[in-house]
Coordinates of C-alpha atoms in Angstrom, one line a residue:
M1 CA -1.1 6.4 55.2
K2 CA 0.4 6.2 58.8
N3 CA -1.5 8.9 60.4
N4 CA -0.8 7.6 64.7
Y5 CA 1.6 9.0 66.5
D6 CA 2.9 9.7 69.6
I7 CA 3.5 13.3 69.3
I8 CA 2.7 15.6 66.7
V9 CA 4.5 19.4 66.7
V10 CA 3.0 21.8 64.4
G11 CA 5.1 24.6 63.0
G12 CA 8.9 24.1 61.6
G13 CA 10.4 27.2 62.9
H14 CA 13.1 27.0 65.8
A15 CA 10.8 25.9 68.5
G16 CA 8.9 23.2 66.8
C17 CA 12.5 21.9 65.5
E18 CA 13.4 21.4 69.3
A19 CA 10.4 20.1 70.1
S20 CA 10.3 17.5 67.4
H21 CA 14.3 16.6 68.0
V22 CA 14.0 15.8 71.7
A23 CA 10.6 13.9 71.4
A24 CA 12.2 11.9 68.5
K25 CA 15.4 11.3 70.3
M26 CA 13.7 10.2 73.8
G27 CA 12.0 7.7 71.6
A28 CA 8.7 9.1 70.5
K29 CA 7.2 8.5 67.0
V30 CA 6.9 12.1 66.2
L31 CA 4.9 14.2 63.2
L32 CA 6.5 17.7 62.2
I33 CA 3.7 19.5 60.4
T34 CA 4.6 22.8 58.4
M35 CA 3.2 24.4 55.7
D36 CA 6.3 24.7 53.7
M37 CA 8.9 22.3 54.5
N38 CA 11.7 24.3 52.6
K39 CA 11.2 27.0 55.0
I40 CA 12.2 24.5 58.2
A41 CA 14.1 26.4 60.9
Q42 CA 13.9 29.7 58.9
M43 CA 15.9 32.4 60.7
S44 CA 13.5 35.3 59.8
C45 CA 14.8 37.6 61.1
N46 CA 18.8 38.6 61.5
P47 CA 20.8 35.4 60.5
A48 CA 22.3 35.4 64.1
M49 CA 22.5 33.0 67.1
G50 CA 22.9 34.0 71.0
G51 CA 23.8 37.3 72.7
V52 CA 23.1 38.6 75.7
A53 CA 21.3 36.1 78.1
K54 CA 20.3 34.6 74.7
G55 CA 23.8 32.9 74.0
Q56 CA 23.6 31.5 77.6
I57 CA 20.2 30.3 76.5
I58 CA 21.6 28.0 73.8
R59 CA 24.2 27.1 75.9
E60 CA 21.5 25.5 78.2
I61 CA 20.2 23.7 75.2
D62 CA 23.4 22.0 73.9
A63 CA 24.1 21.1 77.6
L64 CA 20.5 19.3 77.8
G65 CA 21.4 17.2 74.5
G66 CA 19.0 20.0 72.5
M67 CA 20.1 20.8 68.4
S68 CA 20.7 24.5 68.5
G69 CA 24.4 24.8 69.3
I70 CA 25.3 22.3 66.7
I71 CA 23.4 23.7 64.1
S72 CA 24.5 27.0 64.7
D73 CA 28.2 25.9 65.0
K74 CA 28.0 24.3 61.7
S75 CA 26.6 27.1 60.0
T76 CA 28.6 30.1 61.9
I77 CA 30.5 32.5 59.7
Q78 CA 31.6 34.9 62.7
F79 CA 31.6 33.9 66.7
R80 CA 32.1 36.8 69.1
M81 CA 32.5 36.5 73.1
L82 CA 30.5 39.7 73.8
N83 CA 30.8 41.8 77.2
K84 CA 34.5 40.2 78.1
S85 CA 35.1 44.0 79.4
K86 CA 32.3 43.1 82.0
G87 CA 32.1 40.4 85.2
P88 CA 31.9 36.2 83.5
A89 CA 28.0 36.7 84.7
M90 CA 27.6 39.1 81.5
W91 CA 29.5 37.2 79.5
S92 CA 27.9 35.8 76.6
P93 CA 28.4 34.1 73.3
R94 CA 26.7 35.0 69.8
A95 CA 27.4 33.9 66.5
Q96 CA 26.9 35.3 62.5
N97 CA 25.5 32.5 60.8
D98 CA 24.8 31.5 57.0
R99 CA 21.2 31.6 57.1
M100 CA 20.5 28.9 54.1
R101 CA 23.1 26.4 55.9
F102 CA 21.9 26.8 59.4
A103 CA 17.9 25.6 58.1
E104 CA 19.8 23.0 56.0
A105 CA 21.6 21.5 59.0
W106 CA 18.4 21.5 61.0
R107 CA 16.2 19.6 58.2
L108 CA 19.1 17.5 57.5
A109 CA 19.4 16.4 61.6
L110 CA 15.6 15.8 61.8
E111 CA 15.5 14.0 58.5
E112 CA 18.5 11.4 60.0
N113 CA 16.1 10.8 62.6
P114 CA 14.1 7.7 61.5
N115 CA 11.4 8.9 64.6
V116 CA 10.4 11.8 62.5
D117 CA 8.1 11.7 60.0
F118 CA 6.7 15.0 57.9
W119 CA 3.8 16.4 56.3
Q120 CA 3.7 19.8 54.6
E121 CA 0.3 21.3 55.1
M122 CA -1.5 24.1 57.2
V123 CA -3.3 23.0 60.8
T124 CA -6.7 24.5 61.2
E125 CA -8.0 22.5 64.1
I126 CA -6.7 20.6 66.9
L127 CA -8.9 17.3 67.8
V128 CA -10.8 17.2 71.5
K129 CA -12.6 15.0 73.6
N130 CA -13.3 15.2 77.1
E131 CA -11.0 18.3 77.1
R132 CA -8.1 16.3 75.7
V133 CA -6.3 16.9 72.8
Y134 CA -6.3 13.4 70.4
G135 CA -4.6 15.0 67.2
V136 CA -4.9 17.9 64.4
K137 CA -7.0 18.3 61.2
T138 CA -5.5 19.9 58.2
G139 CA -6.9 22.6 55.6
L140 CA -7.7 19.2 53.5
G141 CA -9.4 17.5 55.5
V142 CA -7.0 15.3 56.5
E143 CA -6.7 13.7 60.4
F144 CA -3.7 12.9 62.0
Y145 CA -3.9 11.5 65.7
A146 CA -1.5 11.7 68.3
K147 CA -1.3 11.0 72.4
S148 CA 0.1 14.7 72.6
V149 CA 0.2 18.1 70.5
V150 CA 2.5 21.0 70.7
L151 CA 1.6 24.3 68.9
T152 CA 4.6 26.3 68.0
N153 CA 3.0 28.4 65.3
G154 CA 5.0 31.5 65.6
T155 CA 3.9 34.6 63.6
F156 CA 1.5 32.7 61.7
L157 CA -2.0 32.5 63.3
N158 CA -4.2 35.2 61.8
G159 CA -0.7 36.8 60.6
L160 CA -1.0 40.4 58.7
I161 CA 2.1 42.3 57.2
H162 CA 2.0 45.9 56.8
I163 CA 4.2 48.3 54.6
G164 CA 3.2 51.6 54.8
E165 CA -0.3 51.8 54.2
K166 CA -0.4 48.6 52.5
N167 CA -1.3 45.2 54.1
F168 CA -1.8 41.6 53.7
G169 CA -2.3 38.5 55.3
G170 CA 1.0 36.4 55.8
G171 CA 3.4 34.9 58.5
R172 CA 6.7 35.8 56.5
A173 CA 7.3 37.7 53.7
G174 CA 5.7 35.4 50.4
E175 CA 4.1 32.9 53.0
R176 CA 0.5 33.0 54.2
S177 CA -0.9 32.7 57.2
S178 CA -2.4 30.9 58.9
K179 CA -6.4 30.8 59.7
G180 CA -8.8 28.6 61.8
M181 CA -6.8 27.5 64.8
T182 CA -6.9 30.8 66.9
E183 CA -11.0 31.4 66.4
Q184 CA -11.1 27.5 68.0
L185 CA -8.8 28.0 70.7
V186 CA -10.7 30.9 71.4
Q187 CA -14.3 28.7 71.5
L188 CA -12.5 26.2 73.6
G189 CA -11.9 28.8 76.3
F190 CA -8.3 30.5 75.9
E191 CA -7.5 34.1 75.9
S192 CA -6.0 35.5 73.0
G193 CA -4.3 38.6 72.1
R194 CA -2.4 40.1 69.5
M195 CA 1.5 41.4 68.9
K196 CA 3.8 42.4 66.4
T197 CA 7.2 42.5 65.4
G198 CA 9.2 43.8 62.3
T199 CA 12.3 43.7 60.1
P200 CA 14.5 45.8 58.1
P201 CA 15.0 45.7 54.2
R202 CA 17.6 43.3 52.9
V203 CA 20.1 45.1 50.3
D204 CA 22.8 43.8 47.9
G205 CA 25.9 43.6 49.3
R206 CA 27.9 45.1 46.1
S207 CA 26.2 48.1 46.6
I208 CA 27.3 49.1 50.1
D209 CA 30.7 50.6 50.3
Y210 CA 32.2 48.8 53.2
S211 CA 35.7 51.5 53.5
V212 CA 33.8 54.4 55.2
M213 CA 32.4 51.6 57.8
E214 CA 33.8 50.6 60.9
E215 CA 34.6 46.9 60.6
Q216 CA 33.6 44.5 63.3
E217 CA 35.8 41.3 63.4
G218 CA 35.2 38.1 64.8
D219 CA 37.1 36.7 67.7
E220 CA 40.7 36.0 67.3
V221 CA 40.4 32.8 68.5
P222 CA 36.7 32.1 67.7
G223 CA 34.5 30.1 70.3
R224 CA 31.6 27.8 69.8
F225 CA 28.5 27.0 71.5
S226 CA 28.3 23.1 71.7
Y227 CA 30.4 22.0 74.8
L228 CA 30.7 18.6 71.8
G229 CA 33.4 21.2 70.1
D230 CA 33.2 19.2 66.9
F231 CA 31.7 21.4 64.7
N232 CA 33.1 25.0 63.9
N233 CA 35.8 23.7 61.7
Y234 CA 35.7 27.3 60.0
K235 CA 39.0 28.5 59.2
S236 CA 38.4 32.2 58.2
Q237 CA 35.2 34.2 59.7
R238 CA 33.6 36.7 57.7
S239 CA 33.2 40.6 59.0
C240 CA 30.3 42.9 60.1
H241 CA 30.5 46.1 59.7
I242 CA 28.7 49.6 61.7
T243 CA 27.5 52.9 60.3
Y244 CA 25.3 55.6 61.9
T245 CA 21.7 57.2 60.6
N246 CA 22.1 60.7 60.9
E247 CA 19.3 63.8 61.1
E248 CA 18.9 63.7 57.1
V249 CA 17.8 60.1 57.4
H250 CA 15.6 60.9 60.3
E251 CA 14.0 63.8 58.1
S252 CA 13.4 61.4 55.7
L253 CA 11.7 58.9 57.7
K254 CA 9.1 61.4 59.7
K255 CA 7.9 62.4 56.1
G256 CA 6.2 58.7 55.9
F257 CA 5.0 58.8 59.8
D258 CA 1.4 60.0 59.2
R259 CA 1.7 56.4 56.4
S260 CA 3.1 54.3 59.4
P261 CA 0.9 51.8 60.6
M262 CA 2.1 51.9 63.8
F263 CA 1.5 55.8 64.3
N264 CA -1.9 55.7 62.9
G265 CA -3.3 53.1 64.8
R266 CA -4.0 50.8 62.0
I267 CA -1.5 48.1 64.5
Q268 CA -3.3 47.2 67.2
G269 CA -0.6 44.8 68.5
L270 CA 2.4 45.9 71.2
G271 CA 5.7 45.5 69.6
P272 CA 9.3 44.4 71.4
R273 CA 10.4 47.2 73.7
Y274 CA 13.9 45.9 73.4
C275 CA 14.2 46.1 69.5
P276 CA 12.0 48.8 68.2
S277 CA 11.3 49.8 64.5
I278 CA 13.9 52.7 63.2
E279 CA 10.6 55.4 63.7
D280 CA 9.8 54.4 66.9
K281 CA 13.1 55.0 67.7
I282 CA 13.1 58.5 66.5
N283 CA 10.2 59.2 68.2
R284 CA 10.8 57.7 71.3
F285 CA 14.7 59.2 71.6
A286 CA 13.8 62.5 69.7
E287 CA 17.2 63.8 71.7
R288 CA 19.4 61.6 69.8
N289 CA 20.7 62.6 66.2
R290 CA 22.3 58.7 65.3
H291 CA 21.4 55.4 65.9
Q292 CA 24.0 52.6 65.5
I293 CA 23.6 50.2 62.4
F294 CA 25.1 46.7 62.0
V295 CA 25.6 45.5 58.5
E296 CA 25.2 41.9 58.5
P297 CA 25.9 39.2 56.0
E298 CA 23.4 36.3 55.7
G299 CA 26.2 34.0 54.6
W300 CA 29.7 32.9 53.1
D301 CA 28.6 33.2 49.3
T302 CA 25.4 35.3 49.3
I303 CA 25.6 38.6 48.7
E304 CA 22.6 39.9 51.1
V305 CA 23.1 41.9 53.7
Y306 CA 20.8 42.6 56.4
V307 CA 20.3 45.8 58.1
N308 CA 20.2 45.3 61.7
G309 CA 18.6 48.1 63.7
F310 CA 16.8 49.6 60.5
S311 CA 13.7 47.7 61.2
T312 CA 10.5 49.4 59.7
S313 CA 7.3 49.3 58.2
L314 CA 6.9 52.9 56.4
P315 CA 6.2 53.2 53.0
F316 CA 8.9 51.3 50.5
E317 CA 9.8 54.3 48.9
I318 CA 10.2 56.5 52.1
Q319 CA 12.6 53.4 53.5
Y320 CA 14.3 53.5 50.4
E321 CA 14.9 57.5 50.5
A322 CA 16.1 57.4 54.1
L323 CA 18.6 53.9 53.5
K324 CA 20.6 55.7 50.7
K325 CA 21.1 58.8 53.1
I326 CA 23.3 56.2 55.6
K327 CA 26.9 56.6 55.2
G328 CA 28.0 53.3 52.8
F329 CA 24.1 53.0 51.7
E330 CA 24.2 56.1 48.9
N331 CA 24.5 53.8 46.4
A332 CA 22.5 51.0 47.8
V333 CA 20.1 48.5 46.0
M334 CA 17.3 47.0 47.5
F335 CA 16.4 43.4 47.6
R336 CA 12.9 43.7 49.8
P337 CA 11.6 45.9 52.2
G338 CA 11.3 46.2 55.6
Y339 CA 7.7 45.2 56.9
A340 CA 6.0 45.2 60.6
I341 CA 3.8 41.8 61.0
E342 CA 1.1 41.2 63.8
Y343 CA -0.5 37.9 64.7
D344 CA -2.1 36.3 67.4
F345 CA -0.3 35.0 71.0
F346 CA -2.3 33.3 73.8
P347 CA -0.9 34.7 77.2
P348 CA 1.4 32.4 79.1
T349 CA -0.5 32.6 82.2
Q350 CA -2.9 29.4 80.9
L351 CA -0.3 27.1 81.0
N352 CA 1.5 25.3 83.6
M353 CA 5.4 25.2 83.9
T354 CA 5.6 22.1 81.7
L355 CA 4.1 24.6 78.8
E356 CA 1.0 22.3 78.8
T357 CA -2.5 23.6 78.6
K358 CA -4.6 24.2 81.9
L359 CA -7.5 24.0 79.5
I360 CA -6.9 20.9 77.1
E361 CA -4.8 18.1 78.4
N362 CA -1.7 16.8 76.3
L363 CA -1.8 20.3 74.3
F364 CA 1.4 21.8 74.6
F365 CA 2.1 25.6 73.6
A366 CA 6.2 26.8 72.7
G367 CA 7.5 29.8 70.8
Q368 CA 6.1 33.0 70.0
I369 CA 2.6 32.1 70.3
N370 CA 3.0 32.6 74.3
G371 CA 4.3 35.8 73.5
T372 CA 8.2 35.6 73.4
T373 CA 9.9 37.2 70.4
G374 CA 13.8 35.5 69.4
Y375 CA 15.0 32.1 68.1
E376 CA 16.6 31.3 71.6
E377 CA 13.6 32.1 73.6
A378 CA 11.7 30.2 71.2
A379 CA 14.0 26.7 70.9
C380 CA 14.4 26.4 74.8
Q381 CA 10.7 26.2 75.3
G382 CA 10.3 24.1 72.4
L383 CA 13.0 21.8 74.0
V384 CA 11.0 21.8 77.8
A385 CA 7.5 21.2 75.8
G386 CA 8.7 18.5 73.6
I387 CA 10.5 16.5 76.8
N388 CA 7.6 17.4 78.8
A389 CA 4.9 15.8 76.0
W390 CA 7.0 12.7 75.9
R391 CA 7.1 12.2 79.4
K392 CA 3.9 13.0 80.3
I393 CA 2.0 10.4 77.8
N394 CA 4.8 8.0 79.6
R395 CA 3.9 9.3 83.0
E396 CA 6.7 10.2 83.9
P397 CA 7.6 12.8 86.0
E398 CA 7.9 16.8 85.0
F399 CA 10.7 18.1 83.8
I400 CA 10.8 21.7 85.2
L401 CA 13.8 24.0 85.7
S402 CA 14.2 26.4 88.6
R403 CA 15.3 29.7 88.4
S404 CA 18.5 29.0 89.9
E405 CA 19.5 26.3 87.7
A406 CA 18.8 28.0 84.0
Y407 CA 17.9 30.7 82.2
I408 CA 15.6 28.5 80.5
G409 CA 13.9 28.2 84.3
V410 CA 13.8 32.2 84.7
L411 CA 12.5 32.6 81.0
I412 CA 9.3 30.0 81.5
D413 CA 8.7 31.1 85.5
D414 CA 8.8 34.8 84.1
L415 CA 6.0 33.6 81.4
I416 CA 4.1 31.3 83.4
N417 CA 3.4 33.5 86.6
K418 CA 3.9 37.1 85.3
G419 CA 2.5 36.9 81.8
T420 CA 3.9 39.0 79.2
D421 CA 1.3 42.1 77.4
E422 CA 4.6 42.9 75.1
P423 CA 7.4 40.3 72.9
Y424 CA 9.2 39.0 75.9
R425 CA 13.0 38.7 75.6
M426 CA 15.4 37.4 77.7
F427 CA 18.5 39.7 79.5
T428 CA 20.6 39.2 81.9
S429 CA 19.0 41.3 84.5
R430 CA 16.1 39.1 84.5
A431 CA 18.0 36.5 86.3
E432 CA 18.2 36.7 90.1
Y433 CA 21.0 34.1 90.1
R434 CA 23.1 35.4 87.2
I435 CA 26.6 34.6 88.5
L436 CA 25.6 30.8 89.0
L437 CA 23.9 30.7 85.5
R438 CA 27.1 31.4 83.6
Q439 CA 27.6 30.5 79.8
D440 CA 30.8 28.8 80.4
N441 CA 28.9 26.2 83.3
A442 CA 25.8 25.4 81.7
D443 CA 27.4 21.8 80.8
I444 CA 28.2 21.3 84.7
R445 CA 24.7 22.4 85.6
L446 CA 22.3 20.7 83.5
T447 CA 24.3 17.6 81.3
R448 CA 23.2 15.4 84.3
K449 CA 19.5 16.4 83.9
G450 CA 19.8 15.7 80.4
Y451 CA 21.7 12.6 80.9
E452 CA 19.2 11.4 83.3
I453 CA 16.0 11.7 81.2
G454 CA 17.5 10.0 78.0
L455 CA 18.3 13.0 76.2
A456 CA 22.2 13.7 76.6
S457 CA 24.3 11.4 75.0
K458 CA 26.8 9.3 77.7
K459 CA 29.5 11.0 75.2
R460 CA 28.6 14.3 76.7
M461 CA 28.1 12.7 80.1
K462 CA 32.0 11.5 80.2
L463 CA 32.8 15.1 78.9
V464 CA 31.3 17.0 81.6
E465 CA 32.7 14.5 84.3
E466 CA 36.0 14.9 82.7
K467 CA 35.7 18.8 82.8
Q468 CA 34.8 18.7 86.3
R469 CA 38.0 16.4 87.2
N470 CA 40.0 18.9 85.3
L471 CA 38.6 22.0 86.9
S472 CA 38.8 20.3 90.3
D473 CA 42.9 19.8 89.9
I474 CA 43.3 23.6 88.5
M475 CA 41.6 24.6 91.7
K476 CA 43.6 22.2 93.8
L477 CA 47.0 23.3 92.4
L478 CA 46.0 27.1 92.3
K479 CA 45.1 26.7 95.8
E480 CA 48.1 24.6 97.3
E481 CA 51.1 26.0 95.2
S482 CA 53.1 29.1 96.1
I483 CA 54.6 31.4 93.8
A484 CA 57.9 33.1 94.3
P485 CA 58.3 36.8 93.9
E486 CA 61.4 36.6 91.7
V487 CA 58.8 34.7 89.6
V488 CA 55.7 36.6 89.5
N489 CA 56.6 40.2 90.1
E490 CA 57.8 41.3 86.6
T491 CA 54.5 40.1 85.3
L492 CA 52.5 42.0 88.3
Q493 CA 54.3 45.1 87.5
S494 CA 53.5 45.1 84.0
L495 CA 49.8 44.8 85.0
N496 CA 49.8 47.7 87.5
S497 CA 49.5 45.5 90.2
S498 CA 51.4 45.5 93.6
P499 CA 54.7 43.3 93.4
L500 CA 55.4 40.3 96.6
T501 CA 57.3 40.4 99.1
Q502 CA 57.5 37.2 99.8
K503 CA 55.8 33.6 98.5
V504 CA 52.2 33.2 98.2
K505 CA 49.5 30.6 97.1
L506 CA 49.0 31.1 93.2
A507 CA 45.2 31.6 94.4
Q508 CA 45.7 34.9 95.7
I509 CA 47.4 36.2 92.6
V510 CA 44.5 35.1 90.9
K511 CA 41.5 36.5 92.8
R512 CA 43.4 40.4 91.6
P513 CA 41.3 41.7 89.4
Q514 CA 44.0 42.9 87.2
V515 CA 45.7 39.6 86.9
Q516 CA 44.3 36.5 84.8
L517 CA 45.6 33.4 85.1
L518 CA 47.3 33.7 81.2
D519 CA 49.5 36.5 82.3
L520 CA 50.8 33.9 85.2
E521 CA 51.6 31.2 82.8
K522 CA 53.3 33.3 80.0
G523 CA 55.7 34.6 83.0
S524 CA 56.2 31.1 84.4
S525 CA 57.6 28.0 82.3
Q526 CA 57.0 26.0 85.2
L527 CA 53.5 27.1 85.6
K528 CA 52.9 27.0 82.0
E529 CA 53.8 23.3 81.8
K530 CA 51.5 22.3 84.8
L531 CA 48.4 23.6 83.0
S532 CA 49.2 22.7 79.7
N533 CA 47.1 20.1 79.1
Y534 CA 44.3 21.7 80.5
E535 CA 41.6 23.7 78.1
V536 CA 41.7 27.4 78.0
E537 CA 38.1 27.2 78.8
V538 CA 38.7 24.7 82.0
K539 CA 41.3 27.3 83.1
E540 CA 38.9 30.2 82.6
Q541 CA 36.1 28.8 84.3
A542 CA 38.9 27.6 87.5
E543 CA 39.9 31.4 87.3
I544 CA 35.8 32.8 87.2
L545 CA 35.8 29.9 90.5
L546 CA 38.3 31.7 92.4
K547 CA 37.9 35.5 91.2
Y548 CA 34.1 35.3 92.6
E549 CA 33.7 32.6 95.2
T550 CA 32.5 35.0 97.6
Y551 CA 29.8 36.1 95.5
I552 CA 29.1 32.3 94.0
E553 CA 28.7 31.0 97.8
K554 CA 26.5 33.7 98.9
E555 CA 24.3 33.2 96.2
Q556 CA 24.0 29.5 96.5
K557 CA 23.0 30.1 99.8
I558 CA 20.2 32.5 98.7
A559 CA 19.6 30.1 96.4
V560 CA 19.0 27.1 98.6
K561 CA 17.0 29.2 101.3
L562 CA 14.1 30.1 98.5
N563 CA 14.2 26.7 96.9
K564 CA 12.7 25.4 100.2
L565 CA 9.6 27.5 98.9
E566 CA 9.2 25.1 96.2
N567 CA 8.7 21.9 98.5
L568 CA 5.9 23.6 100.1
K569 CA 2.9 22.2 97.7
I570 CA -0.5 24.0 97.7
N571 CA -3.3 21.8 96.5
E572 CA -4.5 22.9 93.2
S573 CA -8.2 22.8 94.8
L574 CA -7.6 25.6 96.9
N575 CA -10.3 28.1 96.8
Y576 CA -8.7 31.3 97.3
S577 CA -12.1 33.5 98.2
E578 CA -11.9 32.0 101.3
I579 CA -8.9 33.8 102.6
K580 CA -10.5 37.1 103.0
A581 CA -7.5 38.8 104.7
M582 CA -5.2 38.4 101.1
S583 CA -5.6 41.2 98.6
N584 CA -8.3 41.4 96.2
E585 CA -5.7 41.3 93.2
A586 CA -3.6 38.7 95.1
R587 CA -6.8 36.5 95.3
E588 CA -7.6 37.2 91.3
K589 CA -4.1 36.5 90.4
L590 CA -4.0 32.9 92.5
E591 CA -7.0 31.7 91.3
K592 CA -6.0 32.3 87.4
V593 CA -2.8 30.6 87.9
K594 CA -3.2 28.5 90.7
P595 CA 0.5 28.0 91.6
K596 CA 1.6 24.6 92.9
T597 CA 4.3 25.9 95.6
I598 CA 4.6 28.4 97.8
G599 CA 7.6 29.4 95.6
Q600 CA 5.4 30.0 92.7
A601 CA 3.1 32.1 94.3
S602 CA 5.7 34.4 95.7
R603 CA 6.8 35.4 91.8
I604 CA 3.1 36.1 90.5
S605 CA 3.2 39.7 89.5
G606 CA 0.7 41.3 92.2
V607 CA 0.7 39.0 95.1
S608 CA 2.9 40.5 97.7
P609 CA 4.7 39.3 100.8
A610 CA 2.0 39.8 102.9
D611 CA -0.2 37.8 100.8
I612 CA 2.5 35.2 100.8
S613 CA 2.5 35.4 104.5
I614 CA -1.3 34.9 104.9
L615 CA -1.7 32.4 102.6
M616 CA 1.1 30.4 104.5
V617 CA -0.5 31.2 107.8
Y618 CA -3.8 29.8 106.0
L619 CA -1.9 26.6 104.8
E620 CA -0.9 25.7 108.2
S621 CA -4.4 26.3 109.9
R622 CA -5.6 24.1 107.5
N623 CA -3.1 21.5 107.8
N624 CA -3.8 21.8 111.7

């Protein structure tokens, strides 16, 4: 039996799948070990990908050559671009997915790669010698050896499921938890903690009255995640629906608060602040008499429905009583109740920016083991860990994305330098360069990087180069071509925009907030003809670049200025306790994180600008 590999990936969730895919695609011999091969890429929570900031992450994964965008496109049942009423930095793609087809597509994609092998069992131990990992050991005592190991254990490490006053071990409903790994890692010197997350009941769609709910349709012209654009060939979409809780629902739920594991102290882990349980929402927002519920289909053909917004760990009978008082759910038939799950995680300040652990060489952590929540956050960590695991064992430079290059860079930088004491979720507000990090330009930002490391394909690179040429052509046309008042004034008046009195450049009109390039095309057959050969996405991007030209240039200048700090290296052997002028907290944090650059040091929680100034003076005096 083959038991020697380049890389072993432990866990078959979103992080594990991306780590296995990218490493194998780049040439590594990979073993993916999971407790149940039928649950590879399981959508444990809602059947959806993307959303605010998360959609940008999926686009970035795709641009680099990852698979999450392609898999999502293959299983999409509804696509929407969120926040279109706001500025383009806020636009975020989101897809409802067929849960079963999503998992099937991921498994088939991995099976098609001859560099990926599989083993179904629980890993109970990592094999370590001289502070370096060299393999794993399973519950059956089987040992597999590798040059590098990536742990993507999700919610399975000592997972404990809570439903009311009952609790039992499990990593997901119907699946056992993973034992032994946390205890060994703690013995090796790692710090661990506990977190919690939750999920709502699943309901029989045939028992729901959709006629009394608000229908939420997909976009009229559905988009896609992947820049390759070959995979979303669906001709129809499935609608979601919106309903609301009410005061009667809240009163029913309150009856179970004394038996809620969250309120009686049996759950110790911290839950996600931005995705609270229904009982937490009622308790924290007592002034609100209703909360929104999204009714989401689980797939094209299944009758199972996900009740988004009703996550709960209350006793089953309380859940059911309250659920039936929601408009449209009066006759609801429940498939399974909601539950909360507690699990172990390891504070991510114990990692390098590559997601390699500081204590054990060639051991990488990715996903919820690092304190994050969400498929997208997990997938991008798996991608970065998989890339760096392969590059490390081949003695190639680290692959690190900066905060000005990608949301992925923001996420990893936040985790490493600030840590997290609650499940970390990505938002656009976390990114200081969000005008640069839009969902429409992820391929232009990142595909060349993916291509240069052997991950993004030649086809992707050619598409990006063609897009850049087309974008340049459109920008040149708009900046050089003038338009006459008689051609455009009727369109401008219909948009409540001031009419022209003389010819002006098209770019000046496009920069007006009320005007879109599409409107000008409709009003001018000549312009429409000149732009007919360009894709809508490219024309849209040209419009964004014109409208936000000043803001984009400003952010680029700030990014260049701050990125200079990333080139100021710090020797890892530096003893911060010697720098007496610095605050005690700063010395402790810097000693713990061991930043590699002044830029990284400046972003560590508890390190002030004054501390950075002192550090720079100290380093300069030492160099002199």
